[in-house]
XYZ file of C-alpha atoms in Angstrom:
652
model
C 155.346 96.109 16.863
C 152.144 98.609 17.521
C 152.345 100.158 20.336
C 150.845 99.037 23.951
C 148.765 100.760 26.038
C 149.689 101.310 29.300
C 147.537 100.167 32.034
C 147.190 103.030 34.860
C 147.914 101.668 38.451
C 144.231 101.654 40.579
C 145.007 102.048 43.987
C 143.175 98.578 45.788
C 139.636 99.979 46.920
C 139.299 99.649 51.105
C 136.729 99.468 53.016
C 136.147 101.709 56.372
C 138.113 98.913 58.583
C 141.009 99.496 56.294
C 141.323 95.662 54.416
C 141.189 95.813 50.592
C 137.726 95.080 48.971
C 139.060 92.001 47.347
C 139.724 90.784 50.669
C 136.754 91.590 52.703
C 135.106 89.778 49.866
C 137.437 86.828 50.081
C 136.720 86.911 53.727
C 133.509 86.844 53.778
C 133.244 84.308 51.093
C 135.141 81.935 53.361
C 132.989 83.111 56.343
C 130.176 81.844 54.577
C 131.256 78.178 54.434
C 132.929 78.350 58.163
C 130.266 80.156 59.920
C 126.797 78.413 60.723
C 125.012 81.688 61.221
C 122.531 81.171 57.862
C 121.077 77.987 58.320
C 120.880 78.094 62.349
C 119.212 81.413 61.679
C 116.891 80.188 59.074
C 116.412 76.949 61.424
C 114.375 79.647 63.887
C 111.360 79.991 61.454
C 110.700 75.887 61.876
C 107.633 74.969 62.396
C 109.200 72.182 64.633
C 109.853 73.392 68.087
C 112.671 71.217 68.391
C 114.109 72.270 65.437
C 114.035 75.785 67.096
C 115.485 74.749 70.287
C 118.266 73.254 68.675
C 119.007 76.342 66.626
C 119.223 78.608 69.561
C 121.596 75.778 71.546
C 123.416 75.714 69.063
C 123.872 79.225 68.241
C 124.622 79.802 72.317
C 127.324 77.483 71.186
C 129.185 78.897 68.566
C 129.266 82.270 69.801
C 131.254 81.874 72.313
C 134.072 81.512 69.932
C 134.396 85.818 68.811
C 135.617 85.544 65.298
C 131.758 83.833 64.609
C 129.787 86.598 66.303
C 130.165 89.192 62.997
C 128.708 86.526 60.833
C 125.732 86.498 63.091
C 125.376 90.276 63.313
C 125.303 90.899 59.875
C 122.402 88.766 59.470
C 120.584 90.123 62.239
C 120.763 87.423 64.777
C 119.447 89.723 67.467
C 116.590 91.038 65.635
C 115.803 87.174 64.543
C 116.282 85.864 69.025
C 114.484 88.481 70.017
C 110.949 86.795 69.362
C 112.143 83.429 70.252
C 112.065 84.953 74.190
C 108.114 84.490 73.993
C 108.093 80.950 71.875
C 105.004 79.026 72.734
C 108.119 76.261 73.599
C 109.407 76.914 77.133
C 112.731 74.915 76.185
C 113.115 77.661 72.908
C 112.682 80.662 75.379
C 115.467 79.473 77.711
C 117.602 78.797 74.787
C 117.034 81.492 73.212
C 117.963 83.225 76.612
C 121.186 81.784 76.799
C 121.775 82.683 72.882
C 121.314 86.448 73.382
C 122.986 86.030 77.134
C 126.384 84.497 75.191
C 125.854 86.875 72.041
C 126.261 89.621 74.300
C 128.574 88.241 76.883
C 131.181 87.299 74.312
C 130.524 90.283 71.838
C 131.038 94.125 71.767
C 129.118 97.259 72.364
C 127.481 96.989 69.181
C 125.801 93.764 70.244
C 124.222 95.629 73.210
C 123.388 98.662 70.802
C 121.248 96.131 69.078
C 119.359 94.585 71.682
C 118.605 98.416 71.854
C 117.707 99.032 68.288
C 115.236 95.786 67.991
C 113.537 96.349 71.221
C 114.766 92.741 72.792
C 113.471 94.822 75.888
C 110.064 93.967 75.338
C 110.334 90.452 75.397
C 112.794 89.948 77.714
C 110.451 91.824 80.036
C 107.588 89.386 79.491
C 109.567 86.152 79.740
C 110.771 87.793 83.098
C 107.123 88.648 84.227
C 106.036 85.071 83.153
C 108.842 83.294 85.592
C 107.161 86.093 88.359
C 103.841 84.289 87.807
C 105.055 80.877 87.945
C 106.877 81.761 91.383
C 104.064 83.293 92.647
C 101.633 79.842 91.659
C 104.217 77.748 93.608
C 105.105 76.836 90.045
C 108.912 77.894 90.531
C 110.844 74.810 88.783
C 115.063 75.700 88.635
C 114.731 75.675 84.742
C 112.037 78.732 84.692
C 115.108 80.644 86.546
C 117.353 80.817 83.792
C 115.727 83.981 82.737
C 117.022 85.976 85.801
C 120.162 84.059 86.154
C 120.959 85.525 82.718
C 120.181 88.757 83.449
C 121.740 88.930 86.401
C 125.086 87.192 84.764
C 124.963 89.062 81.317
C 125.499 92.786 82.230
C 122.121 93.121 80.794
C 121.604 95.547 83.625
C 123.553 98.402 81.943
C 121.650 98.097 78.754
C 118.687 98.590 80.055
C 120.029 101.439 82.087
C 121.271 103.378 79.781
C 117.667 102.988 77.668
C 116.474 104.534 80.908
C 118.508 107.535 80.579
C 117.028 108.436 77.145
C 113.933 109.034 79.015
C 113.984 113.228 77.610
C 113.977 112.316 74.421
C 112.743 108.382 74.299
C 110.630 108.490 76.735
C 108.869 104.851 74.917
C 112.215 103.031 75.274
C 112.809 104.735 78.666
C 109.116 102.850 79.860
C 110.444 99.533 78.187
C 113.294 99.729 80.264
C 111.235 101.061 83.445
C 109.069 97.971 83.314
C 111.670 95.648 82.607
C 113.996 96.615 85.406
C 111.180 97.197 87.530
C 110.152 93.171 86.709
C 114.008 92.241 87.256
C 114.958 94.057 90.364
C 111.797 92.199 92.466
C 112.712 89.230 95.052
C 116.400 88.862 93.124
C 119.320 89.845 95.805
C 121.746 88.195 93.078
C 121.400 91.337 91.263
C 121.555 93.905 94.299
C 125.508 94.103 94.122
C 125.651 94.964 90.283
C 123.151 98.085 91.746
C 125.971 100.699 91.787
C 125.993 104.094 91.933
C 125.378 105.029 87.940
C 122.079 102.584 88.378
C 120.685 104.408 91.583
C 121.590 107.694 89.778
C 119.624 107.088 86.793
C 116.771 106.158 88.746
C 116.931 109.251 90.839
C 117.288 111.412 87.762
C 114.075 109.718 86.406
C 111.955 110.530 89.963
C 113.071 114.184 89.618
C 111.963 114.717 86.360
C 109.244 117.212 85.976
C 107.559 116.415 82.713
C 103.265 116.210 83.657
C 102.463 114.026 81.060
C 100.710 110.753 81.290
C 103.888 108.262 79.921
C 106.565 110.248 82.169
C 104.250 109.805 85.297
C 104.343 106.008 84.454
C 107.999 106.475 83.736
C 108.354 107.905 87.657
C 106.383 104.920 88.950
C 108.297 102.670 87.546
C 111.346 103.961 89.183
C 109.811 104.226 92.348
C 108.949 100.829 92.312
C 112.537 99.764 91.338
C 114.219 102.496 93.960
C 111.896 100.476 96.341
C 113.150 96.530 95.251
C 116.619 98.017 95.395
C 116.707 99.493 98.569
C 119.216 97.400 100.011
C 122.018 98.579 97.692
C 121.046 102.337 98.973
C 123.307 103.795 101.318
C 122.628 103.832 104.713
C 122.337 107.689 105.310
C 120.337 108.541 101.893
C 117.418 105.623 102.547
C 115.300 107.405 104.581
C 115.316 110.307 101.889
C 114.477 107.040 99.302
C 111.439 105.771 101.094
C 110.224 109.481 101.180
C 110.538 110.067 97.728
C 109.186 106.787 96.346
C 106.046 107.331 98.496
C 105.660 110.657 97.144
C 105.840 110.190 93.912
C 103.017 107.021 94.271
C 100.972 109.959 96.279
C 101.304 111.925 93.562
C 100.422 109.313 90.865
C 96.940 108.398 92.875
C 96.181 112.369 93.405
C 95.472 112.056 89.569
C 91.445 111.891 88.791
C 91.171 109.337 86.339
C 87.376 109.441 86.160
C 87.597 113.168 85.328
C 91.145 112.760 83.100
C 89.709 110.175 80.410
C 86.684 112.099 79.019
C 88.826 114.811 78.306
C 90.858 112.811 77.133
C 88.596 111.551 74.762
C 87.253 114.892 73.858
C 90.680 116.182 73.220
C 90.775 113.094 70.539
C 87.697 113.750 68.912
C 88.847 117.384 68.919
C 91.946 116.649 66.671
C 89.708 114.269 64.316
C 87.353 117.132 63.549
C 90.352 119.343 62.887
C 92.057 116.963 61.014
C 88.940 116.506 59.058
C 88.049 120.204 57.983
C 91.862 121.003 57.431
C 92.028 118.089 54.951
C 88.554 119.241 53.495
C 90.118 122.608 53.068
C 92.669 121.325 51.031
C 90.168 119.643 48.797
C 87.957 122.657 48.163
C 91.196 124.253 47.655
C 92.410 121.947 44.702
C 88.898 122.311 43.071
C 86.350 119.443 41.834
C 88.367 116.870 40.041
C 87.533 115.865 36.429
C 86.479 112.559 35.539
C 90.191 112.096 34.006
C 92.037 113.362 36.929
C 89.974 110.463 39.124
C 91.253 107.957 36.692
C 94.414 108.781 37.412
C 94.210 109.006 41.167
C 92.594 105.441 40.308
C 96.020 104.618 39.376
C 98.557 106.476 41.424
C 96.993 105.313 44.834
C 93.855 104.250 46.527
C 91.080 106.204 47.236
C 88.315 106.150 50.021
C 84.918 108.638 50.107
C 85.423 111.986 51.925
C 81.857 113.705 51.962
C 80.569 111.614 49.013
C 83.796 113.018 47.448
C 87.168 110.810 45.893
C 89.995 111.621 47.738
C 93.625 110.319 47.038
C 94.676 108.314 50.619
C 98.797 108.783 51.085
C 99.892 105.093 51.796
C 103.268 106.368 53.645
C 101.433 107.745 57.257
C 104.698 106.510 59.194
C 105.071 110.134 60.315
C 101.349 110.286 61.800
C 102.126 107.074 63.977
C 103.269 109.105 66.875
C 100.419 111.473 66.861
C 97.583 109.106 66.086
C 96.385 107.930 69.452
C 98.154 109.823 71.982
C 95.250 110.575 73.821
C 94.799 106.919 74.401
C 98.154 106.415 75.413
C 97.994 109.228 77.490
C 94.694 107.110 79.492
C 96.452 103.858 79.199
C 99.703 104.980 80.639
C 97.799 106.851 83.704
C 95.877 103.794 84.289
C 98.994 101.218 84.412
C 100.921 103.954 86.426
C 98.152 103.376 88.689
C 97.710 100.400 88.999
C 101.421 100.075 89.494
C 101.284 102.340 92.472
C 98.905 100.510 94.773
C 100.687 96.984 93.761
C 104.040 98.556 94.904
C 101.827 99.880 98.358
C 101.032 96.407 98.341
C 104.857 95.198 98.629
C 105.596 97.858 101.174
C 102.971 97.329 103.173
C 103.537 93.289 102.771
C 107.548 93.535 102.865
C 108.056 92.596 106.920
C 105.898 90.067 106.471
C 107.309 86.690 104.812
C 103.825 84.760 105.067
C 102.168 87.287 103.124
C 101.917 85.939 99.520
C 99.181 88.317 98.052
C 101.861 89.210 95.219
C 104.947 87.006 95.345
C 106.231 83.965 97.072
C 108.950 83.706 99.598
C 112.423 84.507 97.143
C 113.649 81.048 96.746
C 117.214 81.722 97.815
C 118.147 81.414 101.021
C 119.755 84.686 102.274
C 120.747 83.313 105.695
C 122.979 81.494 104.250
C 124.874 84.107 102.847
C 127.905 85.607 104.455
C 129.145 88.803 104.958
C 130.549 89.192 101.250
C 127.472 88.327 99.926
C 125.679 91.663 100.898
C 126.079 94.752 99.027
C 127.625 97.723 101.149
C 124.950 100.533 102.617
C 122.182 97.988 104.256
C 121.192 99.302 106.899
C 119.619 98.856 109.915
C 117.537 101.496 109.016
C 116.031 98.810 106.320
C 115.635 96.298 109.316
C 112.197 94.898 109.904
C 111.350 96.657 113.145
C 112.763 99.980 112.164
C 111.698 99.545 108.319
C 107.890 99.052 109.611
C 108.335 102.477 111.548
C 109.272 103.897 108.530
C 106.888 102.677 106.492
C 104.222 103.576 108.224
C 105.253 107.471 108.773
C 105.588 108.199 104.983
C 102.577 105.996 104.557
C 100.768 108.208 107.040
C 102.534 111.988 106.285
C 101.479 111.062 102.474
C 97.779 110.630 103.275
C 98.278 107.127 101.539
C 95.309 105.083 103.488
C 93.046 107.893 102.328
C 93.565 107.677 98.992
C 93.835 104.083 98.680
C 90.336 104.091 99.999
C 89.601 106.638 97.256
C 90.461 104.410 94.199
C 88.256 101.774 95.996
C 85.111 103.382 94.646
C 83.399 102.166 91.593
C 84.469 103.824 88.184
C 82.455 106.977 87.408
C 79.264 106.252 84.777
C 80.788 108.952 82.828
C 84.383 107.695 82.206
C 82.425 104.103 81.428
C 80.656 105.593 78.782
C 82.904 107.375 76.488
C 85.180 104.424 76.607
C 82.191 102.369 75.631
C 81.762 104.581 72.491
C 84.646 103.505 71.049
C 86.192 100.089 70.552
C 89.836 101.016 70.897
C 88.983 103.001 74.062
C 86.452 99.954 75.904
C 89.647 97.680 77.063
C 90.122 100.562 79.623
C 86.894 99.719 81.411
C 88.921 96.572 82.300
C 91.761 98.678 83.647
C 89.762 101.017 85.438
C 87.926 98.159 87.510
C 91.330 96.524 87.719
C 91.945 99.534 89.708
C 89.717 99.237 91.941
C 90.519 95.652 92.218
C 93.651 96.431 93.048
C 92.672 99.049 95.349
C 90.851 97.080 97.406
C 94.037 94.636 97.496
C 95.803 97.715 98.856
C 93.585 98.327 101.791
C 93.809 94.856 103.222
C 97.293 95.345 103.307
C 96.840 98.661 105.092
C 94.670 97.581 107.408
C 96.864 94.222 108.309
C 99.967 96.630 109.003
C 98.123 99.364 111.046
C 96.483 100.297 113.874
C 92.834 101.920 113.919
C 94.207 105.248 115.697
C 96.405 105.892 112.436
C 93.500 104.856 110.630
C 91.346 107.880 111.858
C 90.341 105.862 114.456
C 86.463 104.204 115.433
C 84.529 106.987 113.090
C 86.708 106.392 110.291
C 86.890 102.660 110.911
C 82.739 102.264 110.700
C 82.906 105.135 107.577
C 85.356 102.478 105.555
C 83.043 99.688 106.838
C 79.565 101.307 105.569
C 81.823 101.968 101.888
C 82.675 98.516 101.955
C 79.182 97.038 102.639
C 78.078 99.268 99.621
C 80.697 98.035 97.382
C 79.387 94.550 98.169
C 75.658 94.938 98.122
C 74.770 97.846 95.888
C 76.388 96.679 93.098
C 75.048 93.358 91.819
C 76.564 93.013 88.704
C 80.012 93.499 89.945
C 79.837 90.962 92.645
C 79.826 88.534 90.373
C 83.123 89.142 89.633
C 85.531 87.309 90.969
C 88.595 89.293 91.108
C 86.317 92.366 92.677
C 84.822 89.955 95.184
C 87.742 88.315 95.906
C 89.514 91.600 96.602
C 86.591 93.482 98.512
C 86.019 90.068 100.677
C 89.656 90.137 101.596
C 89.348 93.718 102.712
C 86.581 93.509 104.495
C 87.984 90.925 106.294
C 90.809 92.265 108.067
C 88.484 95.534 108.456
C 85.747 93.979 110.260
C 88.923 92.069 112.502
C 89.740 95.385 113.153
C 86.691 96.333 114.558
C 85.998 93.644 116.748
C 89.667 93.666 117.969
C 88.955 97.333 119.567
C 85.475 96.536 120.264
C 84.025 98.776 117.735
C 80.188 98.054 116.871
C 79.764 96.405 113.074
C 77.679 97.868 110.463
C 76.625 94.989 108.746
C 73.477 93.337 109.048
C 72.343 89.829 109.388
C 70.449 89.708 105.822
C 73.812 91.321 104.358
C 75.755 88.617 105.731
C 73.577 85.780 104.698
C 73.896 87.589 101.230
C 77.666 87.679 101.269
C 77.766 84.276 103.038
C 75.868 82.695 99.495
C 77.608 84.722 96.673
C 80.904 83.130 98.404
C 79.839 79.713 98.419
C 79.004 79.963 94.769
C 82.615 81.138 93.668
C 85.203 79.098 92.556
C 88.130 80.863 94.339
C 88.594 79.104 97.692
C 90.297 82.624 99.320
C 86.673 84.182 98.343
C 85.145 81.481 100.659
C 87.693 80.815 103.254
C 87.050 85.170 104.092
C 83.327 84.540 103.689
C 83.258 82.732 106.449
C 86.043 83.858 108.297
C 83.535 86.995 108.228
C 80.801 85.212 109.662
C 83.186 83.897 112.322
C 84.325 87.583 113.263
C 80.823 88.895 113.392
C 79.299 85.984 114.966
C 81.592 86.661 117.493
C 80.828 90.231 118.251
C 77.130 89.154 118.447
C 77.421 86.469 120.786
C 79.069 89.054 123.572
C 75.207 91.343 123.158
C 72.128 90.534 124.475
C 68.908 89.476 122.249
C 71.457 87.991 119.451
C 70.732 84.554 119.476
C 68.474 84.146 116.382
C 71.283 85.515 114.348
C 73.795 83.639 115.770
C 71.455 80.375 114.915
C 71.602 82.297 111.073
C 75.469 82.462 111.253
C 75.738 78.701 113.267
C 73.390 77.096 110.267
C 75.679 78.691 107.705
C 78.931 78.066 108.797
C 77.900 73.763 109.341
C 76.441 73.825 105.758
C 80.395 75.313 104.848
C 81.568 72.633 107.060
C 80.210 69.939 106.121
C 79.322 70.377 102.254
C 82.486 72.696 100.522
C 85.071 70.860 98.703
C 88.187 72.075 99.690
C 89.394 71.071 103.250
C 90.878 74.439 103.823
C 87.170 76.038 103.834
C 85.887 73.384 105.794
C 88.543 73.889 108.407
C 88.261 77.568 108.604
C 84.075 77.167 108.805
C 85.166 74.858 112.093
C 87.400 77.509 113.370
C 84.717 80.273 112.649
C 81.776 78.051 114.979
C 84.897 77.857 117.051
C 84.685 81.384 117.711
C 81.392 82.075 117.390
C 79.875 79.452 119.990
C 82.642 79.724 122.386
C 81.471 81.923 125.446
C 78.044 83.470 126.173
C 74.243 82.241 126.941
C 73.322 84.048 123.995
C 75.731 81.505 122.073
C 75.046 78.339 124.349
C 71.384 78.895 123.236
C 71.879 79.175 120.131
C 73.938 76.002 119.609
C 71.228 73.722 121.336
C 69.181 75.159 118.829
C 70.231 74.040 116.162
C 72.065 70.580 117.655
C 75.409 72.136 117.020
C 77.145 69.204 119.632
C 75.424 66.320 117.887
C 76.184 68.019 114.543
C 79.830 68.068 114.997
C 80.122 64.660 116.475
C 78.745 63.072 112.998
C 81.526 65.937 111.177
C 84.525 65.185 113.446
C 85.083 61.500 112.201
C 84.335 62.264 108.610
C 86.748 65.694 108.690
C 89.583 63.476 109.804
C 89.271 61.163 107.256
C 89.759 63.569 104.450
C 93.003 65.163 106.113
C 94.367 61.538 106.564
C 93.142 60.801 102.433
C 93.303 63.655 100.907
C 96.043 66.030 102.753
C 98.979 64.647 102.050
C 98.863 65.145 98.089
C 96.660 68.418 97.767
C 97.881 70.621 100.455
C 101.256 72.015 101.734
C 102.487 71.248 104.599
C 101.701 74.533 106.369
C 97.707 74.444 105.471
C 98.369 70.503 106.941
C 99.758 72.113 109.732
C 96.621 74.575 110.579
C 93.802 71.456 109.646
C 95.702 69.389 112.140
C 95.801 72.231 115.194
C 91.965 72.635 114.149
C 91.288 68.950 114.286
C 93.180 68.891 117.978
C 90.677 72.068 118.857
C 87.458 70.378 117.172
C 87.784 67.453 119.907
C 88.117 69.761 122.463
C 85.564 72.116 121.196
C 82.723 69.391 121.479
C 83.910 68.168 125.222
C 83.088 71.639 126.115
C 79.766 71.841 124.386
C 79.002 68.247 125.934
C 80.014 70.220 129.284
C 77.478 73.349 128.436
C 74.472 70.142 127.607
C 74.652 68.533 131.097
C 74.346 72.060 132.835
């Protein structure tokens, strides 16, 4: 017999979780034919939105059992749910909700850590902003809640935390977190208890920061915003310190010049494009005039594009200029949306006593009265109270200089910020920001002016001052009151300014031509708030003129107006606050009882009053809610006795 070779002993090959190779392999083998993670997966890329749905139910499914989630991880499942949040299917984004809810729910860290890595952030935080919208369009079905529910049930809330608190070094993801906790925190008291200490702490740490760039002063805004739908989880003693500091930090973010920032902004750009330029021209001067040879080669190593009528070899890989190329435009975008953010956070101060006031949001759909003791987080105050919160309020409103510099972003934006963003096409979608801005602005002051009195105002001279602005926002400006969001926004401002003024007996600077002028651009828009303050307008002034002498052409201008409202718009809710307006205008005064024989304002109302009833009793019942019914029915009641007093003032 030859001899044998002897076969050395190999010690079994593991793996970092300490099985044997052979086994992992085995493993996995078999966890290929148990687990359902590859075709529900590959099921998300239907075409079929069905097929989709399904997938993602059924994935929400299977996870719950643990020993499945690892089969799902290592093909990416979050990376692959992630863009099934903003499906064009509303029954694949709830699904797909619930997938990532259970996924994370009934997994480990490293589940979370992914959400992290594929930036599930971004999503999330539009499918959250989209259930905003549809609760603030009295669209707010119980299936377009599951969004929050999840969020508020998943212990998503310490993800995005802790994305937050990279905010020195990430300051990207920290914004992605910023926006979506500032999204998730608004009108959801659910999600006030899991607001502990680590949560408030981050966000403080964020408002102290002292970086004075562009992103970290959206960053702060953010926060402030969130500090502010959170304030309820605040303890007692630190809140007033909390209302201080998230005013302060919006002053701070509206002190900020846009119109002067963004052209330097945009020189700074074309600044580092020159250098750029003449550095890379350097190099090719430097490496000589390349031989007919040497361009056939760079022919077939990599593209090329003309530099000075010169070849030049383009490097394909320009990952590593990504965060450089740009950042003066995210610098103007980020200062813009911080803005912005600012006065729509005034806005929810301002409007946060007030439960009627839906210029932002609806009233939350829970009921909170219901709740009992347990079911309010510890530290609520009675600081946070409405009468002492409005007291509040309005000091760090006030000590911040806040009206003033609302009234500030009101203006129109400068020529010369509009015209370097023209030059450039990735630069022009700020114009829309910047007059969003002022939109928004404008927003802001109604608000103001509904929660304060003219003596914190500045009083009468300041009053008339933000009246002449406002006239010359509307009128000198043509182009830009054909907008509707601008003229919905100014009209709504001057509104409760001109209220104002007539409440403290304050002369008006408007006159009669201007109102005619705004009285016809409203009838022409489409938005029914832009008419209902058009005329509520006329109402206001027409009643301020009918107390002076020598008004009674005018108010026969205003009376003529206000019946063609009445008696021709579409909507009932115009038509009844035209009535209301001749209401007020033709009430009292010879100046007004001449007027309305003048233009048969009793015989004119007697042929409206039967035909105005009619269309509440046809058409109110199915189009409007039941407190607009409410107000057409008390101005129905007043419109009866409106004409026996005018029938009164005719036999005199």
């Amino acid at each position: 017999m030859g001899k044998s070779k002897t076969t050395k002993f190999k010690r079994p090959q593991f793996n970092t979780a300490g099985l044997p190779v052979n086994a992992v392999k085995e493993e996995e083998e078999q966890a290929d034919e148990d687990c359902p993670a590859l075709e529900l997966l590959e099921k998300l890329e239907s075409p079929s939105a069905d097929v989709r749905e399904f997938a993602c139910a059924s994935i929400s499914r299977v996870v719950q059992l643990s020993q499945n989630i690892p089969g799902f991880l290592q093909r990416d499942a979050v990376r692959k749910l992630g863009p099934m949040l903003l499906d064009r299917s509303l029954a694949v984004r709830e699904t797909a909700t619930g997938a990532l809810r259970n996924l994370s729910a009934c997994g480990v860290q490293e589940v979370c850590e992914d959400m992290v890595k594929h930036d599930v952030m971004t999503p999330l935080t539009a499918l959250l902003r989209e259930v905003r919208r549809r609760r603030r369009r009295r669209r707010f079905y119980e299936s377009s809640s599951q969004a929050l529910s999840v969020f508020n049930k998943s212990g998503l809330l310490d993800v995005v935390v802790q994305c937050l608190e990279r905010h020195p070094d990430n300051v990207e993801l920290a914004i992605s977190a910023a926006h979506c906790l500032h999204t998730v925190t608004e009108d959801n008291p659910e999600l006030l208890c899991s607001v502990n200490a680590a949560v408030l702490a981050a966000l403080e740490n964020v408002l102290l920061s002292s970086q004075a760039d562009m992103a970290h002063t959206l960053l702060r805004t953010l926060a402030a915003g969130t500090l502010w739908n959170v304030k309820g989880s605040i303890p007692a003693a630190r809140q007033a310190q909390m209302l201080n500091a998230v005013v302060a930090t919006l002053s701070r973010c509206l002190d900020l010049d846009a119109g002067a920032l963004i052209p330097k902004l945009r020189e700074a750009e074309d600044a580092r494009h020159k250098s750029s330029t003449a550095a890379a021209d350097l190099e090719d001067q430097a490496a000589g005039e390349p031989t007919p040879e040497d361009e056939m080669e760079e022919e077939e190593e990599a593209p090329k594009q003309k530099r000075n009528g010169k070849a030049v070899k383009v490097d394909s890989d320009f990952s590593d200029l990504l965060p450089v190329s740009g950042q003066e435009l995210r610098e103007a975008t980020a200062l813009l949306t911080a803005q912005q953010t600012s006065l729509e956070i005034i806005v929810n101060v301002c409007c946060s006593d007030d439960p009627s006031d839906d210029e932002w949001e609806e009233e939350s759909s829970s009921d909170e009265s219901d709740m009992g003791p347990d079911g309010l987080c510890d530290g609520l105050s009675n600081l946070m109270s409405p009468l002492c919160l409005s007291a509040e309020v309005h000091g760090a409103l006030i000590n911040h200089s806040i009206p003033e510099k609302v009234l500030k972003k009101t203006e129109f934006p400068p020529k010369e910020a509009l015209a370097v963003c023209q030059q450039d096409p990735s630069w022009r979608r700020l114009i829309k920001k910047m007059q969003r801005i002022q939109s928004r602005a404008l927003t802001c002051l109604h608000s103001i002016l509904s929660a304060m009195d003219a003596e914190s105002l500045g009083g009468p001279a300041a009053l008339q001052e933000a009246a002449q602005h406002l006239s010359k926002l509307v009128f000198g400006n043509t182009e830009a009151s054909k907008e509707e969001e601008f003229l919905e926004a100014v009209i709504s401002a001057m509104r409760s300014l001109l209220q104002m003024l007539a409440s403290k007996n304050i002369p008006q600077c408007m006159t009669a031509e201007q109102l005619m002028s705004l009285s016809e651009a409203a009838t022409r828009c489409d938005v029914v708030s832009v008419r209902v303050n058009a005329v509520a307008i006329l109402g206001i002034t027409g009643g301020t003129l009918a107390k002076e002498k020598g008004t009674a052409a005018t108010l026969e201008m205003i009376g003529r107006a206000l019946l063609q409202v009445a008696t021709k718009d579409v909507d009932l809710v115009v038509n009844g606050e035209a009535l209301d307006a001749l209401f007020d205008v033709f009430a009292d005064g010879e100046e007004a009882e001449a007027a309305a024989k003048n233009i048969n304002l009793l015989t004119s109302l007697k042929t409206l009053q039967p035909v105005f009833k009619s269309k509440i009793r046809k058409e109110g019942r199915g189009k409007y809610n039941p407190q607009q019914l409410c107000v057409l029915d008390n101005i129905k009641v007043n419109l009866r006795r409106f004409i026996g007093y005018l029938e009164k003032v005719v036999k005199k």
